[in-house]
XYZ file of C-alpha atoms in Angstrom:
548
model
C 2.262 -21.100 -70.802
C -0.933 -21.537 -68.756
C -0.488 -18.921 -65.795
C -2.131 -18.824 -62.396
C -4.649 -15.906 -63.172
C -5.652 -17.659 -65.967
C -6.295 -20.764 -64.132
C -8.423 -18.595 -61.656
C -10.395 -17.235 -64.749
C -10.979 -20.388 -65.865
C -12.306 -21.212 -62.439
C -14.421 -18.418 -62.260
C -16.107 -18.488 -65.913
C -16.445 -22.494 -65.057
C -18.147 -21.564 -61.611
C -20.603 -18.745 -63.714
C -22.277 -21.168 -65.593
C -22.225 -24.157 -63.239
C -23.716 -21.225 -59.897
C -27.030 -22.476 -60.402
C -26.086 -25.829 -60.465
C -24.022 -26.007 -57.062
C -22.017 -24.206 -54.951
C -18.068 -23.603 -56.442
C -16.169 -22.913 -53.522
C -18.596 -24.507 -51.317
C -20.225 -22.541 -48.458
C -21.916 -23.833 -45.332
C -22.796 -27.713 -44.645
C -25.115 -26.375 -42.104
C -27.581 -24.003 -41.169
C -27.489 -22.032 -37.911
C -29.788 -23.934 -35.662
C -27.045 -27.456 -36.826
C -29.853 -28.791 -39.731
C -27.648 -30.139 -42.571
C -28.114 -27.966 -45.806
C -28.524 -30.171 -49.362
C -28.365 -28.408 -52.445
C -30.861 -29.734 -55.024
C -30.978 -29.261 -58.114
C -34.155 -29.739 -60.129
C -34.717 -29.592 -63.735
C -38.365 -29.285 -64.407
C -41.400 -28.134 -66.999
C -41.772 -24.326 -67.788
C -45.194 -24.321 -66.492
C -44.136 -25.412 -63.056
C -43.820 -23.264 -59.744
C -40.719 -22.625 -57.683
C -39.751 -26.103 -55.938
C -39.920 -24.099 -52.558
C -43.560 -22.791 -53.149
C -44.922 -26.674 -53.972
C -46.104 -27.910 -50.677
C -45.317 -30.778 -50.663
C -41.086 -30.314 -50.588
C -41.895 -29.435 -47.085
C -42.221 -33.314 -46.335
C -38.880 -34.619 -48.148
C -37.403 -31.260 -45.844
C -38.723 -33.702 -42.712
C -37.997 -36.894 -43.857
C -34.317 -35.278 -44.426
C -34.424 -33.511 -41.476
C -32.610 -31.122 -43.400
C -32.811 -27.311 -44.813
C -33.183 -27.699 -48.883
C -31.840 -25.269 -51.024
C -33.732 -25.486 -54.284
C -32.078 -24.417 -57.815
C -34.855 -24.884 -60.533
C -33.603 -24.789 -63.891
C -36.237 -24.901 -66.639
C -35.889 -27.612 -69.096
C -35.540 -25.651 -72.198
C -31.950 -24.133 -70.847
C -30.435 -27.484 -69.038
C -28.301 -28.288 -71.968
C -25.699 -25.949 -71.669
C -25.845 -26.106 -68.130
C -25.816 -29.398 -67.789
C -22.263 -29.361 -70.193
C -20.846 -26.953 -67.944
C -21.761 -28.889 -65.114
C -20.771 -32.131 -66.405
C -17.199 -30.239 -68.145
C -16.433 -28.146 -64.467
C -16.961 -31.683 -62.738
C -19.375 -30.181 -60.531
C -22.817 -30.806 -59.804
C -25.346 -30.614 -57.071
C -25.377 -32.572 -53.720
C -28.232 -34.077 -55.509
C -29.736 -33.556 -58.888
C -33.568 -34.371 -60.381
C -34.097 -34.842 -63.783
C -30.845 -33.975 -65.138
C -28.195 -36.760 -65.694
C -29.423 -39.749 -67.535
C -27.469 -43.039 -68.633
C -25.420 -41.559 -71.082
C -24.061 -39.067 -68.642
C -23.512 -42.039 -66.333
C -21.335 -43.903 -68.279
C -18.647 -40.967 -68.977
C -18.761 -38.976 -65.816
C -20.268 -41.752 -63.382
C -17.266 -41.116 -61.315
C -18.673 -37.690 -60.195
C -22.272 -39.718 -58.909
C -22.283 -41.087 -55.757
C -22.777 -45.022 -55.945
C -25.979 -46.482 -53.987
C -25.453 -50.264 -54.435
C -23.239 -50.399 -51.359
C -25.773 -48.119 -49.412
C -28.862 -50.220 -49.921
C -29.387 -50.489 -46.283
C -30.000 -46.728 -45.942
C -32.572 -46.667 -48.867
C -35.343 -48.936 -47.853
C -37.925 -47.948 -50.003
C -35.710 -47.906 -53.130
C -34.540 -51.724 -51.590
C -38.402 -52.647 -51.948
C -38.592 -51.198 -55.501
C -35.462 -53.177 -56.907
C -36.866 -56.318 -55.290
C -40.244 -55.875 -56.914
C -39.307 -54.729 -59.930
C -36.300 -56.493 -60.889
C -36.213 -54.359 -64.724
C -35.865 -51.283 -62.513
C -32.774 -52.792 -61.097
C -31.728 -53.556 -64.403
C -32.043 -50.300 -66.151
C -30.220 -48.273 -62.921
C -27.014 -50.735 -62.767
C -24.409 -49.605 -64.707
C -22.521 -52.517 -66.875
C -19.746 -52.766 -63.591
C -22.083 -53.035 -61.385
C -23.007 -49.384 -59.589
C -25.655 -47.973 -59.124
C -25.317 -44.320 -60.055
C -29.311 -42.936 -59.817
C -33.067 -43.824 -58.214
C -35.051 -44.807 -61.217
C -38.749 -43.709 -61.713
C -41.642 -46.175 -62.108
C -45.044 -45.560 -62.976
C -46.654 -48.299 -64.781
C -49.175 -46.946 -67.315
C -51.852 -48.318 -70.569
C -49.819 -46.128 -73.193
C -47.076 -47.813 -75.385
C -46.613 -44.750 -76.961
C -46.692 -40.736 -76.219
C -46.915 -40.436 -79.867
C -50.560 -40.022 -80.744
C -51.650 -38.844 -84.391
C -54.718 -36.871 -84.505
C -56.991 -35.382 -87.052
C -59.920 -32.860 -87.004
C -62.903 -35.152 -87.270
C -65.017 -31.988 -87.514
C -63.161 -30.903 -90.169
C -63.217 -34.105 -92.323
C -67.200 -33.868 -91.799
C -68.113 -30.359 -93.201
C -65.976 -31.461 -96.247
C -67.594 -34.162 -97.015
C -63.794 -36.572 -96.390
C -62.964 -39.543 -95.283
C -60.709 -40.640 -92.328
C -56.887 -40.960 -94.674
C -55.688 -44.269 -94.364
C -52.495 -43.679 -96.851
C -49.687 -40.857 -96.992
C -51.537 -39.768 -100.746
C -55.022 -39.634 -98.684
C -53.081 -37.544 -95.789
C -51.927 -35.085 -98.669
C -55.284 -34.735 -100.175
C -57.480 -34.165 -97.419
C -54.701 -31.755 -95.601
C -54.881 -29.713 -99.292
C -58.751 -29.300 -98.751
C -58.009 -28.290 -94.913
C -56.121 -25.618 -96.425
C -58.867 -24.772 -99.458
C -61.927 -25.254 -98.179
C -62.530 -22.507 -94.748
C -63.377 -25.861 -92.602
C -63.295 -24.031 -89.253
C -66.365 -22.063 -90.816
C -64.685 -18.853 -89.698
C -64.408 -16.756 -93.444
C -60.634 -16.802 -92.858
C -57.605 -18.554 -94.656
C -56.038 -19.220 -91.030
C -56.117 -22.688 -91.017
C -53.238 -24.641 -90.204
C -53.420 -28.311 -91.581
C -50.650 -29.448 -90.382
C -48.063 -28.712 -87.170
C -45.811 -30.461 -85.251
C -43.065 -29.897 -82.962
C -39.966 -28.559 -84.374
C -36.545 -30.769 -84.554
C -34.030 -29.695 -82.404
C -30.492 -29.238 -83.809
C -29.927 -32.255 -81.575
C -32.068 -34.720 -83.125
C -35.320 -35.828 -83.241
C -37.905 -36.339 -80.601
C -41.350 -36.826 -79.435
C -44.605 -35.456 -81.612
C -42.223 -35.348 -84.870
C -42.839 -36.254 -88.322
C -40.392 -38.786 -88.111
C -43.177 -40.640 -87.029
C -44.524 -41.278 -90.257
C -41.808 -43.805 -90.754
C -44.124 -46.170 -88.770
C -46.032 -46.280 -92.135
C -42.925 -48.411 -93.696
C -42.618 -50.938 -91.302
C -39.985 -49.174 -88.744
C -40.955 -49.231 -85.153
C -39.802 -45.744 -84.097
C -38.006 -45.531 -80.804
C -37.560 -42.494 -78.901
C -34.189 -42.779 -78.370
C -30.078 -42.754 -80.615
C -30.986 -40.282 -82.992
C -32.399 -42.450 -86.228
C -31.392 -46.184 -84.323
C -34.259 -48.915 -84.302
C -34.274 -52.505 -84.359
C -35.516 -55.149 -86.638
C -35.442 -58.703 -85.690
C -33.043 -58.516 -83.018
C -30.797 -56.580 -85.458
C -30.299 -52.610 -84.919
C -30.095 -50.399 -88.119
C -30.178 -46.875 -88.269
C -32.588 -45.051 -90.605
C -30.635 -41.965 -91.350
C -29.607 -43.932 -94.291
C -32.481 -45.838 -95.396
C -34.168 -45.111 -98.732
C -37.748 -44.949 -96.760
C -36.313 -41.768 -95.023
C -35.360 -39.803 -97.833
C -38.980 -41.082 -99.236
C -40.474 -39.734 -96.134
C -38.358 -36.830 -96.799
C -39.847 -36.161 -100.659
C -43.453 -36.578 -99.029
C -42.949 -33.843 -96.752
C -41.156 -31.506 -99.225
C -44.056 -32.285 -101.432
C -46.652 -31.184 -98.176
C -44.294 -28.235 -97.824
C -44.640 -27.061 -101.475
C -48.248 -26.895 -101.450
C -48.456 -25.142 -97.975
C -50.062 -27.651 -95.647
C -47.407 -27.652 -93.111
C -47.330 -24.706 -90.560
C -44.589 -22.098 -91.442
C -43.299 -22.048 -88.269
C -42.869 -25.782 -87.938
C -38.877 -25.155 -87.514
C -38.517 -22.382 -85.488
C -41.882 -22.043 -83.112
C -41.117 -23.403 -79.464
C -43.010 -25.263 -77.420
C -45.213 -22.630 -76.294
C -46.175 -21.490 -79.803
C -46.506 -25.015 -80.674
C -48.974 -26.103 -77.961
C -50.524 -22.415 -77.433
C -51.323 -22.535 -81.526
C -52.806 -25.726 -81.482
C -55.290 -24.527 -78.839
C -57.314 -22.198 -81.595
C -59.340 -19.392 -80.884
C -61.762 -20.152 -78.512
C -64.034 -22.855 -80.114
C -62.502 -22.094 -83.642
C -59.539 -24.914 -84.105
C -56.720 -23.741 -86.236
C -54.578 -26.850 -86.939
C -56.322 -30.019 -88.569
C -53.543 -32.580 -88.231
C -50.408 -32.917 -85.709
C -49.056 -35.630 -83.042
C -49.219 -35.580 -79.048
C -50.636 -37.274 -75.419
C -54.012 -36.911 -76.120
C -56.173 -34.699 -77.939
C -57.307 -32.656 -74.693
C -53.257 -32.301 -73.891
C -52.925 -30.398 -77.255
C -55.692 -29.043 -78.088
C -57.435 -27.956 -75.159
C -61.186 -28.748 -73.218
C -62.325 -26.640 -75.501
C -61.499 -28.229 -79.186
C -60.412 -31.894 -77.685
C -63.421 -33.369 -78.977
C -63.361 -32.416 -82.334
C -60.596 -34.738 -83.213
C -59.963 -38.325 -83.320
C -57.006 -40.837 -82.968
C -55.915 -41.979 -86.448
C -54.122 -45.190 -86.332
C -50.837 -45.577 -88.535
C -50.909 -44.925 -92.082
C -50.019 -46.799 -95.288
C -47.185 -45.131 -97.080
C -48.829 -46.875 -100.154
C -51.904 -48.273 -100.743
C -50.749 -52.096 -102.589
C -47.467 -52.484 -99.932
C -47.078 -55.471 -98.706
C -45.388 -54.583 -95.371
C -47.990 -53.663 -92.551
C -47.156 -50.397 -90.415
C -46.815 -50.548 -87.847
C -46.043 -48.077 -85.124
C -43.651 -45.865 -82.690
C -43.284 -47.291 -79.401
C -41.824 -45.690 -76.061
C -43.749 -47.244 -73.162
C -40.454 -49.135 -71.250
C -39.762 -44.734 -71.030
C -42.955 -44.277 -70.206
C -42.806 -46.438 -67.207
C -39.333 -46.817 -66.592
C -36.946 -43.843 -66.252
C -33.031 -44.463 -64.916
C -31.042 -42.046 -63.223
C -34.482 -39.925 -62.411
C -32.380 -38.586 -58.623
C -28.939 -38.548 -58.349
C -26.334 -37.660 -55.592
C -22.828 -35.851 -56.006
C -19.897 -38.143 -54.901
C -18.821 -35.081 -53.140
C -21.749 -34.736 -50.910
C -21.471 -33.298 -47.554
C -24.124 -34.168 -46.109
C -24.960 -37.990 -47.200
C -26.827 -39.044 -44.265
C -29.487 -36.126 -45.298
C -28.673 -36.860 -49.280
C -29.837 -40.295 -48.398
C -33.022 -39.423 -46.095
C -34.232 -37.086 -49.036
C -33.442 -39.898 -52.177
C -35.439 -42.386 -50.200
C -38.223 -40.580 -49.423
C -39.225 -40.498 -53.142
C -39.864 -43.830 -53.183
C -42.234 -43.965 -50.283
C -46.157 -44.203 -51.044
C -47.246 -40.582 -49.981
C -44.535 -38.666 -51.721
C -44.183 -40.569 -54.962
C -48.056 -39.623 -55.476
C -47.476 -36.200 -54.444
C -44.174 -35.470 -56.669
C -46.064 -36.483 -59.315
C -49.574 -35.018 -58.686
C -49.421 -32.497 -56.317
C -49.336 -31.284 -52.279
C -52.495 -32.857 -50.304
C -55.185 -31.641 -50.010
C -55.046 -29.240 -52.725
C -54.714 -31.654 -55.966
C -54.647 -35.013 -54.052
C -56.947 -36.595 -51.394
C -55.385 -39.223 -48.775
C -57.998 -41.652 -48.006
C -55.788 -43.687 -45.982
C -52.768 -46.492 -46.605
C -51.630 -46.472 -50.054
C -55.559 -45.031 -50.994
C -55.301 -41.673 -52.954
C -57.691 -39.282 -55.030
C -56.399 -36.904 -57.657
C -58.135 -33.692 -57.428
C -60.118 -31.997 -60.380
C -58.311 -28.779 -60.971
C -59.052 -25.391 -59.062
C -60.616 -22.298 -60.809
C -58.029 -20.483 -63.192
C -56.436 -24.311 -64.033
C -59.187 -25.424 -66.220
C -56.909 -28.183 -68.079
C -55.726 -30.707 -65.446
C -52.007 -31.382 -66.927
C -51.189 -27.911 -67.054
C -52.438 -28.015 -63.258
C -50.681 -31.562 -62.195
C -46.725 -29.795 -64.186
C -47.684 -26.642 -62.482
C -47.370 -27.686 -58.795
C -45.566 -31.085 -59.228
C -42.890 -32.859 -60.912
C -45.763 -34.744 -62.592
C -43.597 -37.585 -65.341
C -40.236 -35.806 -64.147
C -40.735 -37.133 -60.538
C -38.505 -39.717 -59.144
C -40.767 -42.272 -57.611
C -42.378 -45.652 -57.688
C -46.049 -45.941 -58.424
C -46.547 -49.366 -57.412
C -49.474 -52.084 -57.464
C -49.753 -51.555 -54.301
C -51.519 -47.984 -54.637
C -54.848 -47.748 -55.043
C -55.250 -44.756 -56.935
C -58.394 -42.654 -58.240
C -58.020 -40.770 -61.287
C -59.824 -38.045 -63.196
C -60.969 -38.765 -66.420
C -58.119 -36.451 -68.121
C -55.399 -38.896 -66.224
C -56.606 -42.126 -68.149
C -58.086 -40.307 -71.263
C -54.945 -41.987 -72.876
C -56.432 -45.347 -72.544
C -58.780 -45.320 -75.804
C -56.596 -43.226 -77.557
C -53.372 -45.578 -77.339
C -55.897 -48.629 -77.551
C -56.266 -47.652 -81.408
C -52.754 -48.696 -82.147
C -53.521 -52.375 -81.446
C -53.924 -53.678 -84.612
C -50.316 -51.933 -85.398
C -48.580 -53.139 -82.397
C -49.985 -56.728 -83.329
C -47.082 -56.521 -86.169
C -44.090 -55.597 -83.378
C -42.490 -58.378 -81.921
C -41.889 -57.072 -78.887
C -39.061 -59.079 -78.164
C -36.928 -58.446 -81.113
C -37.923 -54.905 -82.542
C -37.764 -52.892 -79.793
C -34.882 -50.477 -78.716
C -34.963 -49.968 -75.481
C -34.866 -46.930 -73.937
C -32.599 -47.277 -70.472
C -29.746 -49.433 -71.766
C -26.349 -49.199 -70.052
C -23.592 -48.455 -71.773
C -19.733 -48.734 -70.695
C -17.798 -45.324 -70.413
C -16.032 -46.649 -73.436
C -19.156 -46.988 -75.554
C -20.171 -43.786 -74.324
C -17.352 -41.994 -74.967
C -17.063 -43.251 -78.665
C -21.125 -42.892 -79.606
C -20.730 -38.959 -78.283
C -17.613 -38.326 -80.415
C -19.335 -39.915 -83.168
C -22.758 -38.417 -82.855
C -21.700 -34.702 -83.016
C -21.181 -35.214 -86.618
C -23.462 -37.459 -87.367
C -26.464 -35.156 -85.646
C -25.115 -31.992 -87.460
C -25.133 -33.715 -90.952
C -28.253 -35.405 -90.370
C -30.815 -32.358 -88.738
C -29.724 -29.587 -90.675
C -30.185 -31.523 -94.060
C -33.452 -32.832 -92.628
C -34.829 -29.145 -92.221
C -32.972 -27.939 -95.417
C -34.962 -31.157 -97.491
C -38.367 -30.668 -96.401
C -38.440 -26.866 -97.458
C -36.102 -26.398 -100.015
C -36.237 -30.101 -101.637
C -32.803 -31.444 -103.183
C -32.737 -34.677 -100.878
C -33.113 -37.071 -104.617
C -29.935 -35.309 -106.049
C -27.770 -35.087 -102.560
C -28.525 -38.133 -101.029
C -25.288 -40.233 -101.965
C -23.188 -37.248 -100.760
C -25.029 -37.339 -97.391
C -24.976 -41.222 -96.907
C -21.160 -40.781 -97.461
C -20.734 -38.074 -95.106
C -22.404 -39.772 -91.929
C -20.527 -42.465 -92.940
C -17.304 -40.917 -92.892
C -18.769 -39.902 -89.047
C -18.533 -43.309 -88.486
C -22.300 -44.158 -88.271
C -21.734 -47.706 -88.712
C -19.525 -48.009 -85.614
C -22.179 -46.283 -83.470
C -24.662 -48.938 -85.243
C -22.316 -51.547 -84.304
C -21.874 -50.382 -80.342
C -25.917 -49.550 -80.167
C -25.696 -53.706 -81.260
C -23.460 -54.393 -78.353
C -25.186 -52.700 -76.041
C -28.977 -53.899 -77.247
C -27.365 -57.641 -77.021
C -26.164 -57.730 -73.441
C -28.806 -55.991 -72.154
C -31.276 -57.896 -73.943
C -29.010 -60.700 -72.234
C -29.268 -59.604 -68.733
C -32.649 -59.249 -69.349
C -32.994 -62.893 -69.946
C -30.963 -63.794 -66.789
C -33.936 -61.397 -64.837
C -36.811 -63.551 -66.072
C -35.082 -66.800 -65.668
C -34.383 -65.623 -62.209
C -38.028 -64.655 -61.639
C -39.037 -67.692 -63.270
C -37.046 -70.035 -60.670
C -38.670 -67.771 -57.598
C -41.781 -68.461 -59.084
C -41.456 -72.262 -59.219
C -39.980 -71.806 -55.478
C -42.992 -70.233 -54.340
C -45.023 -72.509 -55.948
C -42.807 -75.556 -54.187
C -42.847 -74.444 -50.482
C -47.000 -73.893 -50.916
């Protein structure tokens, strides 16, 4: 029997972990001079400041005309909080960076829906009429329209960039690898042959950042499966699609030989030893050598600056995809993310429960207006942006003490976690570290000239029905378990040849097919509402043309 002070207990443990989230219990709508209060919740990078200390929150507080109280919560713990949240069917009045589509289409009922407020959001109006994929993306598949989107049109396709230490190659006399067995050899001599000049066996020839328990994601040697002809998304843990057809590589024979490869790289210690288990911070902060002396020769990120720091950036290049084997037939080609890159759903959310949803309202809008869109993502002005005037903007170099301008843009803004719209419209001067990515995504052309982009692509902001939902997340808990811990397991202690049936049959018997099979249902009627966009645009095209 379930008594009342257990029920309270409950409450109370449920309340613990969801305190920082919102307010169990509730508490005052108001503060004392009559200013409606909003709780928001913000999920945001490590590096960045308190949301109160970034100056400019104190224009969404006017636009709101409201008192904000912030709750940061740092990235790297959201999970659990976001599960409590999610469980305790609480959340924030409002909520950045936290909920995406997947948590729309099981608890949607706990978001507030903005489709029938449109008229109280006229900057997010202007965005959906512009940018009719934005629309798309945000409307759930009955028609709400849970969460304001982010958009920020950008040159990368990718935020996977492979990079090697040209410097490196040079004082050993190597060539730029162009095949997996080239990769192996010249990361061997990285390890042999002292190339940072420094009399020390510290070299690192390889790093990358670790798999989570919950899959893969970006700056992974998953990657490499690029090499065989898969166009990795960043997206359903090992889903892709092929020719309008979506197939899951968990179970492909080019895994497991992606798999051997790396066990092989493993064996003859090329591959950092803290690969698995290093965060972020080690990851990143490792990467950045010792002074001028680079410690890691080969690894994945933005750009080579972003990883490896203003001082060592230059000595490495952008390697395009490799050849898994010299003679194959099928051309790599590579991973591609850039509808996430520009397009986020579900970026700002607000509580169904609100209070306050006049102010809620005020403060989602005001995100999609010119002058804070450019400062959630860049920072306060005059301190790391200039206003010139209308829709003009600078982006500041970085102060003293912030020598590497993305650590300065995440610590006092939202910077890609920023709900927004970057549009056309904004003229917008950048530092040379802001479009460094240009060249360096630029040499995946000759890959990307092997995607057809309208048929081997998984998108990345596809709505799914509650029922979908519901049946992926069952399915993926054993499916993710099976899959990541054999994938760490394989690539240091080997044994993928002689367990791979077993392991196809288990994530089978976790019904991977039928999540292949709903991931195809979804992919099709998006991909069909997509078509229904561009024949719409098409027919206001040919109108505009016809009243000229």
């Amino acid at each position: 029997m379930f008594s009342t002070s257990k029920a309270l207990k409950a409450t109370a443990l449920s309340c613990a972990l969801v305190m920082p989230l919102s307010a169990c219990g509730g508490g005052s709508n108001t503060t004392a001079d009559g200013k409606p209060v909003l709780t928001v919740q913000v999920v945001k990078d490590a590096r960045a400041i308190k949301m109160s200390e970034m100056g400019w929150t104190k224009d969404l507080e006017q636009a709101c005309g409201c008192s904000i109280q912030w709750q940061d919560v740092a990235a790297s713990s959201w999970d659990q909080q976001r599960q409590a949240s999610l469980a305790a069917g609480e959340v924030a009045d409002v909520t950045i960076s936290g909920f995406g589509s997947g948590d729309m289409g099981e608890y949607g009922s706990l978001f507030m829906d903005l489709k029938p407020e449109m008229d109280k959001l006229p900057n997010m109006s202007k965005l959906f009429e512009a940018e009719p994929y934005a629309r798309a993306i945000s409307t759930t598949t009955d028609g709400r329209i849970l969460g304001g989107p982010s958009v920020a049109r950008g040159a990368a396709r990718t935020s996977n960039h492979m990079f090697i230490n040209k410097q490196w190659l040079d004082k050993l006399g190597l060539e730029v690898p162009t095949t997996w067995d080239e990769l192996a050899d010249v990361l061997k001599a990285f390890k042999d042959g002292d190339p940072n000049g420094n009399g020390k066996a510290d070299e690192i020839p390889m790093d990358f950042n670790a798999p989570g328990t919950g899959g893969f994601g970006l700056f992974q040697p998953n990657v490499l499966l690029a090499s065989t002809g898969i166009t990795v998304p960043n997206g359903p843990l090992g889903m892709y699609v092929k020719d309008g057809k979506v197939h899951n590589y968990l179970t492909d024979t080019r895994y497991r030989d992606l798999i051997v490869y790396l066990h092989e790289l493993w064996e003859a210690g090329v591959i950092s030893s803290d690969a698995f288990t290093h965060d972020w911070s080690k990851y990143t902060g490792t990467a950045k050598g010792e002074g001028k002396t680079a410690i890691v020769g080969f690894t994945w990120m933005w750009t080579p600056s972003d990883i490896f720091g203003p001082e060592l950036g230059d000595q490495y290049i952008t390697i395009p995809s490799l050849k898994q084997h010299a003679d194959q037939k099928e051309p790599p080609v590579w991973a591609y993310n850039g509808d996430d890159l520009a397009y986020q759903a579900d970026r700002i959310v607000v509580s169904a429960k609100v209070a306050n949803k006049d102010a809620a309202l005020k403060f989602v809008d005001a995100f999609y207006s010119p002058d804070i869109s450019v400062q959630a993502r860049f920072g306060t002005f005059g301190t790391a942006v200039r206003h010139n005037g209308e829709n003009d903007y600078t982006i500041l170099d970085p102060p003293e003490g912030h020598d590497n301008a993305a650590d300065w843009q995440f610590y006092q803004s939202l910077a890609d976690g920023a709900p927004g719209w970057l549009s056309d419209d904004i003229k917008l001067g950048l530092p040379s570290i802001h479009t460094e990515v240009v060249p360096v995504d630029a040499v995946y052309d000759e890959d990307y000239s092997h995607v057809d982009f309208d048929n081997d692509i998984l998108y990345s902001n596809m709505p799914m029905t509650p029922e979908q939902t519901s049946a992926m997340n069952a399915n993926n808990t054993g499916i993710t378990q099976g899959a990541m811990s054999k994938f760490a397991q394989w690539v240091t202690k080997g044994g993928v040849e002689q367990e791979w049936d077993a392991y196809v049959e288990n994530l089978k018997k976790n019904k991977l097919d039928e999540n292949i099979e709903i991931e195809q249902q979804v992919y099709d009627a998006f991909k069909k509402n997509m078509g229904m966009i561009k024949v719409n645009l098409n027919n206001r095209a040919e109108e505009s043309e016809q009243s000229e």
